[in-house]
Tab-separated table of C-alpha atoms in Angstrom:
chain	number	residue	atom	x	y	z
T	1	MET	CA	48.178	61.842	123.195
T	2	ASN	CA	48.118	65.478	122.227
T	3	LEU	CA	51.874	65.478	121.936
T	4	ILE	CA	51.868	62.512	119.590
T	5	ASN	CA	49.189	64.115	117.428
T	6	THR	CA	51.224	67.284	117.246
T	7	PHE	CA	54.707	65.972	116.524
T	8	PHE	CA	54.225	62.397	115.316
T	9	ASN	CA	50.972	62.605	113.419
T	10	LEU	CA	51.027	59.537	111.174
T	11	LYS	CA	48.400	60.813	108.750
T	12	VAL	CA	50.183	64.124	108.223
T	13	PHE	CA	53.489	62.294	107.927
T	14	LEU	CA	52.255	59.906	105.243
T	15	GLU	CA	50.673	62.740	103.292
T	16	SER	CA	53.858	64.777	103.359
T	17	LEU	CA	56.213	61.858	102.720
T	18	PRO	CA	56.292	62.085	98.890
T	19	GLN	CA	57.042	65.796	99.168
T	20	LEU	CA	59.792	65.117	101.718
T	21	LEU	CA	61.335	62.447	99.505
T	22	TRP	CA	61.414	64.871	96.576
T	23	GLY	CA	63.165	67.269	98.886
T	24	LEU	CA	65.639	64.556	99.792
T	25	VAL	CA	66.439	64.033	96.107
T	26	VAL	CA	67.154	67.755	95.715
T	27	THR	CA	69.266	67.760	98.879
T	28	LEU	CA	71.295	64.824	97.562
T	29	GLU	CA	71.736	66.522	94.178
T	30	ILE	CA	73.069	69.698	95.742
T	31	GLY	CA	75.201	67.726	98.194
T	32	ILE	CA	76.786	65.357	95.711
T	33	VAL	CA	77.542	67.992	93.085
T	34	SER	CA	79.063	70.274	95.740
T	35	ILE	CA	81.105	67.463	97.292
T	36	VAL	CA	82.559	66.374	93.940
T	37	ALA	CA	83.285	69.957	92.863
T	38	GLY	CA	84.809	70.710	96.271
T	39	LEU	CA	87.044	67.628	96.149
T	40	ILE	CA	88.345	68.416	92.678
T	41	GLY	CA	88.807	72.098	93.489
T	42	GLY	CA	90.496	71.340	96.790
T	43	LEU	CA	92.921	68.836	95.265
T	44	ILE	CA	93.880	71.268	92.524
T	45	LEU	CA	94.395	74.068	95.065
T	46	ALA	CA	96.501	71.872	97.359
T	47	VAL	CA	98.810	70.602	94.618
T	48	ALA	CA	99.045	74.007	92.921
T	49	ARG	CA	99.981	75.536	96.250
T	50	LEU	CA	102.884	73.096	96.496
T	51	TYR	CA	104.425	73.773	93.095
T	52	SER	CA	103.361	77.299	92.097
T	53	PRO	CA	105.455	80.464	92.164
T	54	THR	CA	105.130	82.502	95.354
T	55	PHE	CA	102.566	84.906	93.918
T	56	ILE	CA	100.091	82.109	93.112
T	57	LYS	CA	100.810	80.507	96.490
T	58	VAL	CA	99.796	83.716	98.266
T	59	LEU	CA	96.669	83.892	96.129
T	60	ILE	CA	95.675	80.321	96.976
T	61	ARG	CA	96.430	80.907	100.642
T	62	SER	CA	94.182	83.972	100.648
T	63	TYR	CA	91.393	82.088	98.892
T	64	ILE	CA	91.538	79.328	101.475
T	65	ASP	CA	91.568	81.731	104.412
T	66	VAL	CA	88.754	83.908	103.053
T	67	PHE	CA	86.433	81.025	102.295
T	68	ARG	CA	87.109	79.374	105.614
T	69	SER	CA	86.259	82.627	107.391
T	70	ILE	CA	83.024	83.591	105.655
T	71	PRO	CA	79.848	82.098	107.110
T	72	LEU	CA	78.256	79.863	104.503
T	73	LEU	CA	74.836	81.466	104.919
T	74	VAL	CA	76.334	84.900	104.256
T	75	LEU	CA	78.161	83.644	101.176
T	76	LEU	CA	75.001	81.994	99.857
T	77	ILE	CA	72.979	85.173	100.271
T	78	VAL	CA	75.713	87.238	98.634
T	79	VAL	CA	75.833	84.832	95.672
T	80	TYR	CA	72.067	84.737	95.273
T	81	TYR	CA	70.987	88.280	96.157
T	82	ALA	CA	74.082	90.451	95.528
T	83	LEU	CA	75.651	89.018	92.381
T	84	PRO	CA	72.596	89.862	90.211
T	85	PHE	CA	73.532	93.526	90.714
T	86	VAL	CA	76.687	92.915	88.659
T	87	GLY	CA	74.756	90.884	86.124
T	88	ILE	CA	75.548	87.417	87.470
T	89	ARG	CA	72.207	85.718	87.935
T	90	LEU	CA	72.497	82.161	89.217
T	91	SER	CA	69.556	79.820	89.721
T	92	PRO	CA	68.837	78.743	93.302
T	93	PHE	CA	70.455	75.372	92.535
T	94	LEU	CA	73.590	76.920	91.058
T	95	SER	CA	73.795	79.477	93.851
T	96	ALA	CA	73.682	76.755	96.473
T	97	VAL	CA	76.178	74.558	94.650
T	98	THR	CA	78.528	77.502	94.027
T	99	ALA	CA	78.559	78.639	97.654
T	100	LEU	CA	78.931	75.113	99.028
T	101	SER	CA	81.668	74.168	96.530
T	102	LEU	CA	83.713	77.335	97.100
T	103	VAL	CA	83.780	76.733	100.844
T	104	SER	CA	84.220	72.978	100.585
T	105	ALA	CA	87.155	73.423	98.185
T	106	ALA	CA	88.882	75.644	100.761
T	107	TYR	CA	88.493	73.079	103.538
T	108	THR	CA	89.391	70.185	101.232
T	109	ALA	CA	92.553	71.990	100.108
T	110	GLU	CA	93.652	72.286	103.732
T	111	ILE	CA	92.916	68.610	104.339
T	112	PHE	CA	94.907	67.537	101.279
T	113	ARG	CA	97.771	69.851	102.237
T	114	ALA	CA	97.942	68.282	105.681
T	115	GLY	CA	97.884	64.825	104.092
T	116	ILE	CA	100.670	65.662	101.652
T	117	GLU	CA	102.756	67.238	104.412
T	118	ALA	CA	102.365	64.102	106.502
T	119	ILE	CA	104.245	62.077	103.875
T	120	PRO	CA	107.917	61.743	104.907
T	121	HIS	CA	110.303	63.969	103.010
T	122	GLY	CA	112.293	60.895	101.981
T	123	GLN	CA	109.467	59.898	99.636
T	124	PHE	CA	109.881	63.140	97.684
T	125	GLU	CA	113.661	62.711	97.698
T	126	ALA	CA	113.531	59.116	96.496
T	127	SER	CA	111.176	60.152	93.692
T	128	ALA	CA	113.426	63.048	92.703
T	129	ALA	CA	116.548	60.872	92.795
T	130	LEU	CA	114.876	58.408	90.412
T	131	GLY	CA	114.160	61.245	87.992
T	132	LEU	CA	110.368	61.168	88.372
T	133	SER	CA	108.620	64.356	87.257
T	134	ASN	CA	106.575	66.380	89.752
T	135	ARG	CA	103.418	64.990	88.185
T	136	HIS	CA	104.492	61.364	88.535
T	137	THR	CA	105.795	62.003	92.036
T	138	MET	CA	102.339	63.243	93.022
T	139	VAL	CA	100.233	60.721	91.132
T	140	ASP	CA	102.277	57.578	91.752
T	141	VAL	CA	103.988	58.190	95.075
T	142	ILE	CA	102.589	60.973	97.234
T	143	LEU	CA	98.824	61.106	96.626
T	144	PRO	CA	98.154	57.364	96.993
T	145	GLN	CA	99.719	57.573	100.462
T	146	ALA	CA	98.232	60.963	101.350
T	147	ILE	CA	94.691	59.955	100.374
T	148	ARG	CA	94.807	57.065	102.833
T	149	ILE	CA	95.541	59.549	105.589
T	150	VAL	CA	92.903	62.094	104.578
T	151	ILE	CA	89.945	59.757	104.065
T	152	PRO	CA	88.542	60.297	107.599
T	153	PRO	CA	88.742	64.137	107.530
T	154	LEU	CA	87.457	64.170	103.933
T	155	THR	CA	84.447	62.070	104.898
T	156	ASN	CA	83.855	64.442	107.770
T	157	ASN	CA	83.883	67.341	105.350
T	158	CYS	CA	81.380	65.521	103.112
T	159	ILE	CA	79.056	65.176	106.087
T	160	ASN	CA	79.330	68.899	106.750
T	161	VAL	CA	78.558	69.729	103.122
T	162	LEU	CA	75.486	67.479	103.173
T	163	LYS	CA	74.262	69.103	106.368
T	164	ASP	CA	74.876	72.587	105.022
T	165	THR	CA	72.687	71.896	101.995
T	166	ALA	CA	69.790	72.759	104.317
T	167	LEU	CA	70.862	76.403	104.001
T	168	ALA	CA	69.775	76.259	100.350
T	169	SER	CA	66.190	76.568	101.564
T	170	VAL	CA	66.792	80.294	102.141
T	171	VAL	CA	67.285	80.833	98.406
T	172	ALA	CA	63.992	79.105	97.633
T	173	MET	CA	65.558	75.797	96.755
T	174	PRO	CA	62.986	73.014	97.249
T	175	ASP	CA	65.358	70.856	99.291
T	176	LEU	CA	64.374	68.583	102.155
T	177	LEU	CA	64.093	71.376	104.737
T	178	LYS	CA	62.158	73.700	102.438
T	179	GLN	CA	59.700	70.937	101.528
T	180	ALA	CA	59.247	70.159	105.197
T	181	THR	CA	58.489	73.771	106.146
T	182	GLN	CA	56.036	74.019	103.270
T	183	ALA	CA	54.303	70.775	104.233
T	184	GLN	CA	54.179	71.985	107.797
T	185	ALA	CA	52.492	75.222	106.744
T	186	LEU	CA	50.018	73.310	104.605
T	187	ALA	CA	49.073	70.787	107.294
T	188	ALA	CA	49.321	73.303	110.116
T	189	ASN	CA	51.211	70.597	111.947
T	190	PRO	CA	54.982	70.266	112.646
T	191	THR	CA	55.153	66.525	111.929
T	192	PRO	CA	56.827	67.057	108.482
T	193	LEU	CA	59.632	68.950	110.232
T	194	ILE	CA	60.187	66.028	112.566
T	195	GLY	CA	60.055	63.731	109.523
T	196	ALA	CA	62.729	65.817	107.789
T	197	ALA	CA	64.920	65.751	110.894
T	198	VAL	CA	64.620	61.970	111.044
T	199	ILE	CA	65.505	61.659	107.348
T	200	TYR	CA	68.626	63.840	107.838
T	201	ILE	CA	69.696	61.665	110.748
T	202	LEU	CA	69.041	58.409	108.858
T	203	LEU	CA	71.082	59.760	105.943
T	204	LEU	CA	74.057	60.984	107.957
T	205	TRP	CA	74.271	58.594	110.885
T	206	PRO	CA	75.830	55.787	108.801
T	207	MET	CA	78.420	58.229	107.446
T	208	VAL	CA	79.266	59.463	110.934
T	209	ALA	CA	79.646	55.867	112.067
T	210	VAL	CA	81.907	55.120	109.099
T	211	VAL	CA	84.153	58.068	109.990
T	212	SER	CA	84.614	56.865	113.553
T	213	ARG	CA	85.420	53.386	112.271
T	214	LEU	CA	87.920	54.762	109.759
T	215	GLU	CA	89.567	56.978	112.352
T	216	LYS	CA	89.976	54.047	114.705
T	217	HIS	CA	91.233	51.845	111.864
T	218	PHE	CA	93.840	54.347	110.674
T	219	SER	CA	95.102	55.216	114.124
T	220	ARG	CA	95.621	51.527	114.845
T	221	GLY	CA	96.912	50.430	111.440
T	222	LYS	CA	99.623	53.063	111.288
T	223	ARG	CA	103.098	51.644	111.198
C	1	MET	CA	142.829	54.945	88.058
C	2	THR	CA	144.702	55.385	84.852
C	3	ALA	CA	145.163	58.867	83.449
C	4	GLN	CA	143.185	58.305	80.243
C	5	THR	CA	139.989	57.284	82.055
C	6	LYS	CA	137.513	60.122	81.689
C	7	ASN	CA	135.915	61.896	84.599
C	8	ILE	CA	132.220	61.253	84.983
C	9	ILE	CA	131.742	63.577	87.950
C	10	SER	CA	133.477	66.880	88.275
C	11	VAL	CA	132.968	69.185	91.255
C	12	ARG	CA	134.450	72.682	91.240
C	13	GLY	CA	134.447	75.106	94.154
C	14	LEU	CA	131.368	73.544	95.734
C	15	VAL	CA	129.958	75.831	98.403
C	16	LYS	CA	126.778	74.992	100.274
C	17	ALA	CA	125.335	77.146	103.020
C	18	TYR	CA	122.181	77.095	105.100
C	19	GLY	CA	121.660	80.801	105.700
C	20	THR	CA	124.859	81.998	107.350
C	21	PHE	CA	126.013	78.494	108.246
C	22	THR	CA	128.384	77.126	105.647
C	23	VAL	CA	128.357	73.346	105.319
C	24	LEU	CA	130.737	72.917	102.387
C	25	HIS	CA	133.681	75.275	101.947
C	26	GLY	CA	134.668	75.007	98.291
C	27	ILE	CA	135.130	71.348	97.413
C	28	ASP	CA	137.026	70.311	94.271
C	29	LEU	CA	136.709	66.704	93.242
C	30	ASP	CA	136.928	64.592	90.103
C	31	ILE	CA	135.635	61.071	89.941
C	32	ALA	CA	136.574	58.820	87.068
C	33	GLU	CA	134.177	56.533	85.264
C	34	GLY	CA	134.042	53.162	87.010
C	35	GLU	CA	135.774	54.419	90.113
C	36	VAL	CA	134.606	53.412	93.593
C	37	VAL	CA	135.061	56.286	96.015
C	38	CYS	CA	134.341	56.053	99.727
C	39	VAL	CA	133.783	59.251	101.663
C	40	ILE	CA	134.541	59.027	105.376
C	41	GLY	CA	134.591	61.549	108.172
C	42	PRO	CA	132.877	62.532	111.418
C	43	SER	CA	129.147	63.282	111.407
C	44	GLY	CA	128.440	66.852	110.412
C	45	SER	CA	131.518	66.959	108.205
C	46	GLY	CA	129.356	67.555	105.117
C	47	LYS	CA	129.942	64.215	103.412
C	48	SER	CA	126.223	63.448	102.932
C	49	THR	CA	125.615	66.994	101.768
C	50	LEU	CA	128.391	66.578	99.217
C	51	ILE	CA	126.817	63.586	97.518
C	52	ARG	CA	123.319	65.071	97.804
C	53	CYS	CA	124.582	68.031	95.774
C	54	ILE	CA	125.695	65.708	92.974
C	55	ASN	CA	122.071	64.890	92.036
C	56	HIS	CA	120.826	68.280	93.252
C	57	LEU	CA	118.765	67.026	96.170
C	58	GLU	CA	120.495	69.950	97.848
C	59	ALA	CA	120.713	73.222	95.980
C	60	PHE	CA	124.163	74.805	96.168
C	61	SER	CA	125.814	78.141	95.528
C	62	PRO	CA	125.320	79.257	91.909
C	63	GLU	CA	129.057	80.047	91.642
C	64	SER	CA	129.873	76.373	92.177
C	65	THR	CA	129.745	73.905	89.314
C	66	ILE	CA	129.078	70.209	89.296
C	67	THR	CA	128.943	68.266	86.051
C	68	VAL	CA	127.866	64.679	85.593
C	69	ASP	CA	128.863	63.125	82.285
C	70	GLY	CA	129.351	66.632	80.915
C	71	ILE	CA	125.889	67.851	81.942
C	72	ARG	CA	125.840	70.763	84.349
C	73	VAL	CA	123.847	69.954	87.480
C	74	GLN	CA	121.346	72.748	88.008
C	75	GLN	CA	117.620	73.357	88.304
C	76	GLY	CA	116.007	72.977	84.894
C	77	ALA	CA	115.242	70.545	82.136
C	78	ALA	CA	118.679	68.900	82.136
C	79	LEU	CA	118.272	67.878	85.776
C	80	ALA	CA	115.964	64.984	84.902
C	81	LYS	CA	118.675	63.679	82.588
C	82	VAL	CA	121.280	63.848	85.353
C	83	ARG	CA	118.976	62.117	87.820
C	84	ALA	CA	118.200	59.350	85.367
C	85	GLU	CA	121.970	58.676	85.138
C	86	VAL	CA	122.609	58.957	88.869
C	87	GLY	CA	120.996	56.436	91.201
C	88	MET	CA	120.823	57.001	94.918
C	89	VAL	CA	120.493	54.743	97.940
C	90	PHE	CA	119.430	56.404	101.177
C	91	GLN	CA	120.186	55.676	104.788
C	92	SER	CA	116.476	55.235	105.526
C	93	PHE	CA	115.738	53.234	102.316
C	94	ASN	CA	112.793	55.482	101.334
C	95	LEU	CA	110.976	52.686	99.550
C	96	PHE	CA	107.417	53.432	98.461
C	97	PRO	CA	105.386	51.697	101.191
C	98	HIS	CA	102.137	51.452	99.216
C	99	MET	CA	103.661	49.453	96.358
C	100	THR	CA	104.936	45.903	96.241
C	101	VAL	CA	108.674	45.391	96.074
C	102	LEU	CA	108.372	44.553	92.384
C	103	LYS	CA	106.395	47.743	91.645
C	104	ASN	CA	108.954	49.799	93.565
C	105	VAL	CA	111.629	48.594	91.171
C	106	MET	CA	109.442	48.923	88.047
C	107	LEU	CA	108.106	52.432	88.625
C	108	ALA	CA	110.951	54.680	87.476
C	109	PRO	CA	111.835	52.792	84.261
C	110	MET	CA	108.160	52.841	83.248
C	111	ARG	CA	107.626	56.511	84.051
C	112	VAL	CA	110.986	58.023	83.143
C	113	ARG	CA	112.220	55.756	80.361
C	114	GLN	CA	108.780	54.661	79.087
C	115	THR	CA	109.823	51.014	79.396
C	116	PRO	CA	106.838	48.732	78.596
C	117	GLU	CA	105.371	47.116	81.718
C	118	ALA	CA	106.314	43.558	80.770
C	119	ASP	CA	109.933	44.506	80.138
C	120	ALA	CA	110.102	46.512	83.347
C	121	ALA	CA	108.735	43.560	85.309
C	122	ARG	CA	111.210	41.137	83.746
C	123	LYS	CA	114.084	43.507	84.443
C	124	ALA	CA	112.880	44.082	88.000
C	125	ARG	CA	112.773	40.355	88.703
C	126	GLU	CA	116.311	39.979	87.357
C	127	LEU	CA	117.535	42.739	89.620
C	128	LEU	CA	115.733	41.357	92.654
C	129	ALA	CA	117.382	38.025	91.953
C	130	ARG	CA	120.719	39.781	91.715
C	131	VAL	CA	120.329	41.313	95.168
C	132	GLY	CA	119.019	37.985	96.478
C	133	ILE	CA	115.378	38.728	97.227
C	134	SER	CA	113.367	37.296	94.322
C	135	GLU	CA	111.009	35.487	96.731
C	136	GLN	CA	109.877	38.806	98.236
C	137	ALA	CA	108.795	40.422	94.946
C	138	GLU	CA	105.078	40.481	95.775
C	139	LYS	CA	105.494	41.642	99.370
C	140	TYR	CA	105.258	45.206	100.620
C	141	PRO	CA	108.350	46.989	101.977
C	142	GLY	CA	106.912	47.014	105.500
C	143	GLN	CA	106.957	43.213	105.536
C	144	LEU	CA	110.709	43.052	104.901
C	145	SER	CA	113.683	43.348	107.228
C	146	GLY	CA	115.874	46.437	107.043
C	147	GLY	CA	118.599	44.607	105.160
C	148	GLN	CA	116.089	43.298	102.628
C	149	GLN	CA	114.558	46.747	102.210
C	150	GLN	CA	117.941	48.292	101.525
C	151	ARG	CA	118.667	45.607	98.926
C	152	VAL	CA	115.333	46.434	97.257
C	153	ALA	CA	116.374	50.099	97.291
C	154	ILE	CA	119.598	49.152	95.528
C	155	ALA	CA	117.634	47.158	92.935
C	156	ARG	CA	115.313	50.136	92.485
C	157	ALA	CA	118.259	52.426	91.813
C	158	LEU	CA	119.824	49.893	89.435
C	159	ALA	CA	116.602	49.580	87.431
C	160	MET	CA	117.363	52.933	85.811
C	161	GLU	CA	120.708	51.534	84.646
C	162	PRO	CA	122.535	54.487	86.147
C	163	ARG	CA	126.160	55.195	85.371
C	164	VAL	CA	126.712	56.563	88.851
C	165	LEU	CA	125.406	55.226	92.151
C	166	LEU	CA	125.410	57.392	95.243
C	167	PHE	CA	125.156	55.683	98.628
C	168	ASP	CA	124.269	57.882	101.594
C	169	GLU	CA	125.294	55.858	104.665
C	170	PRO	CA	123.464	52.799	103.343
C	171	THR	CA	124.090	50.621	106.388
C	172	SER	CA	123.789	53.162	109.199
C	173	ALA	CA	120.111	52.464	109.895
C	174	LEU	CA	120.526	48.684	109.864
C	175	ASP	CA	120.738	46.203	112.695
C	176	PRO	CA	124.333	44.956	112.895
C	177	GLU	CA	123.488	41.472	111.651
C	178	MET	CA	122.075	42.912	108.411
C	179	VAL	CA	124.976	45.150	107.507
C	180	GLY	CA	126.888	42.298	105.899
C	181	GLU	CA	124.210	41.321	103.377
C	182	VAL	CA	123.969	44.911	102.089
C	183	LEU	CA	127.735	45.364	101.918
C	184	ASP	CA	127.983	42.072	99.992
C	185	VAL	CA	125.612	43.403	97.350
C	186	MET	CA	127.610	46.628	97.143
C	187	ARG	CA	130.908	44.790	96.932
C	188	HIS	CA	129.487	42.795	94.058
C	189	LEU	CA	128.305	45.975	92.328
C	190	ALA	CA	131.727	47.548	92.637
C	191	GLY	CA	133.033	44.796	90.370
C	192	THR	CA	130.558	45.606	87.584
C	193	GLY	CA	132.121	48.868	86.455
C	194	VAL	CA	129.453	51.237	87.730
C	195	THR	CA	130.821	54.407	89.314
C	196	MET	CA	130.094	54.428	93.036
C	197	VAL	CA	130.345	57.200	95.596
C	198	VAL	CA	129.751	55.782	99.057
C	199	VAL	CA	129.395	57.802	102.232
C	200	THR	CA	130.046	55.263	104.943
C	201	HIS	CA	131.212	54.501	108.440
C	202	GLU	CA	132.190	50.964	107.421
C	203	MET	CA	135.958	51.294	107.396
C	204	GLY	CA	136.481	47.637	106.515
C	205	PHE	CA	134.348	48.047	103.413
C	206	ALA	CA	136.130	51.249	102.410
C	207	ARG	CA	139.549	49.664	102.827
C	208	GLN	CA	138.607	46.569	100.878
C	209	VAL	CA	136.437	47.933	98.039
C	210	ALA	CA	137.342	51.571	97.428
C	211	ASP	CA	139.691	52.684	94.674
C	212	ARG	CA	139.989	55.941	96.541
C	213	VAL	CA	139.086	57.126	100.016
C	214	ILE	CA	138.214	60.714	100.827
C	215	PHE	CA	138.382	62.063	104.337
C	216	MET	CA	136.221	65.099	105.080
C	217	ASP	CA	135.988	67.257	108.148
C	218	GLY	CA	134.326	70.604	108.844
C	219	GLY	CA	132.978	70.913	105.304
C	220	LYS	CA	136.424	70.531	103.748
C	221	LEU	CA	138.123	67.791	101.857
C	222	ILE	CA	141.057	67.094	104.150
C	223	GLU	CA	142.802	64.221	102.482
C	224	MET	CA	142.321	61.671	99.758
C	225	GLY	CA	144.190	58.708	98.470
C	226	THR	CA	144.175	54.962	98.067
C	227	PRO	CA	142.820	52.964	101.008
C	228	THR	CA	146.379	52.048	101.942
C	229	GLU	CA	147.470	55.678	101.936
C	230	ILE	CA	144.534	56.824	104.053
C	231	PHE	CA	144.247	53.962	106.495
C	232	ASP	CA	147.882	52.932	106.924
C	233	ASN	CA	149.693	56.140	106.331
C	234	PRO	CA	147.473	59.216	106.775
C	235	ARG	CA	149.331	62.482	106.381
C	236	GLU	CA	146.928	64.808	108.151
C	237	GLU	CA	146.598	64.884	111.915
C	238	ARG	CA	142.816	65.187	111.683
C	239	THR	CA	142.625	62.029	109.596
C	240	ARG	CA	144.812	60.221	112.087
C	241	SER	CA	142.732	61.226	115.102
C	242	PHE	CA	139.465	60.329	113.344
C	243	LEU	CA	140.753	56.917	112.356
C	244	ARG	CA	142.107	56.343	115.839
C	245	ALA	CA	138.685	57.098	117.255
C	246	VAL	CA	136.691	54.872	114.889
C	247	LEU	CA	139.081	51.967	114.642
C	248	ASN	CA	139.667	51.549	118.363
C	249	HIS	CA	136.157	51.056	119.602
């Protein structure tokens, strides 16, 4: 009984629920903006890496490697606490979105690169032989096929970005986790934390299930 | 070919090397407008590389020159012009698997020549009828047999109304029973006045359709002449031994 009162206290849960739901909205805002920015950035990086002069290629390669190596929490703290010293003052929301997008773009670029490289060379040759420009080759021939291949790893990356939004709580962003810790302090009871955990799981479980389905589907449907 | 016919393809001193390995050792070749040329030779002789240089799918030594219809083939803005004039059919078809057969044929005219969609579709259907696969227009390449796919690839190349068609072993990846249907389409094309350069192992086709046969070996052009000259009366020993090997199996 004591355990239930401590971790699954219905009264505390109901009182904290509106606050948790507000946190969820913030979490979704950060997540969605970062995912979209990361996708666009990653696609641009991947295609630019294919067609740029060597110097730019090296630059893109370094970007990708650096942002895949740096721990997200470290990057977030650098963006929020260090950049103000050089006059760049970002709000907690922008700091979170910037850090998440920079890292997500690096991972997304690698995913797109793998997808583009998986397309048989003959597709590029057939496009070239027909006189298609690089742009049309990408847009009409390569990307439609590559995107099919990269949907499962991209969805996986989206899940990671959504999970990592919880780190935004360290820069005072009132996201789901931050709201839960505040509600917990207020009620002197950890039920809101459990509530937040459950909300994260309810949000992400369907996406995880979709990824497994997609992975199975694509591994079977491949000709 | 009569002397006054103008050359549409001109190859001078073509050298192609992968690192220190030289694939083509200075090829000189002129092909007249409307001519049908078959290139034969053992695998690894450089015959595919030769035709892949003509539309610059393979880069070649900067000292070599290839011109197509007077335009120098090299990296740059003029290359798109060359490629629009030169169609290519590949051994492995290389159709776009995510598009219907009809869309495969329509794509390049719409994107490269800015042909309106309705015109491109009408033209594509005509071409598919010409290669005998109008009923498959709405299917995807994966649903077609190899022979049908290769005929779609020919229609796709024709959609650009090229003046030159390059065939890179177009029947080598096909099941034997489908070779005939593709060769029939090509035989028909040869009668339409389009310039054709065909890398092939089909000696019967070469003998019957070619205006000129070229025998290559070891990255060199060993011998060329009319089908009768090459097949019935080859001068070079290497040509003779190659023909002996392929004709007696």
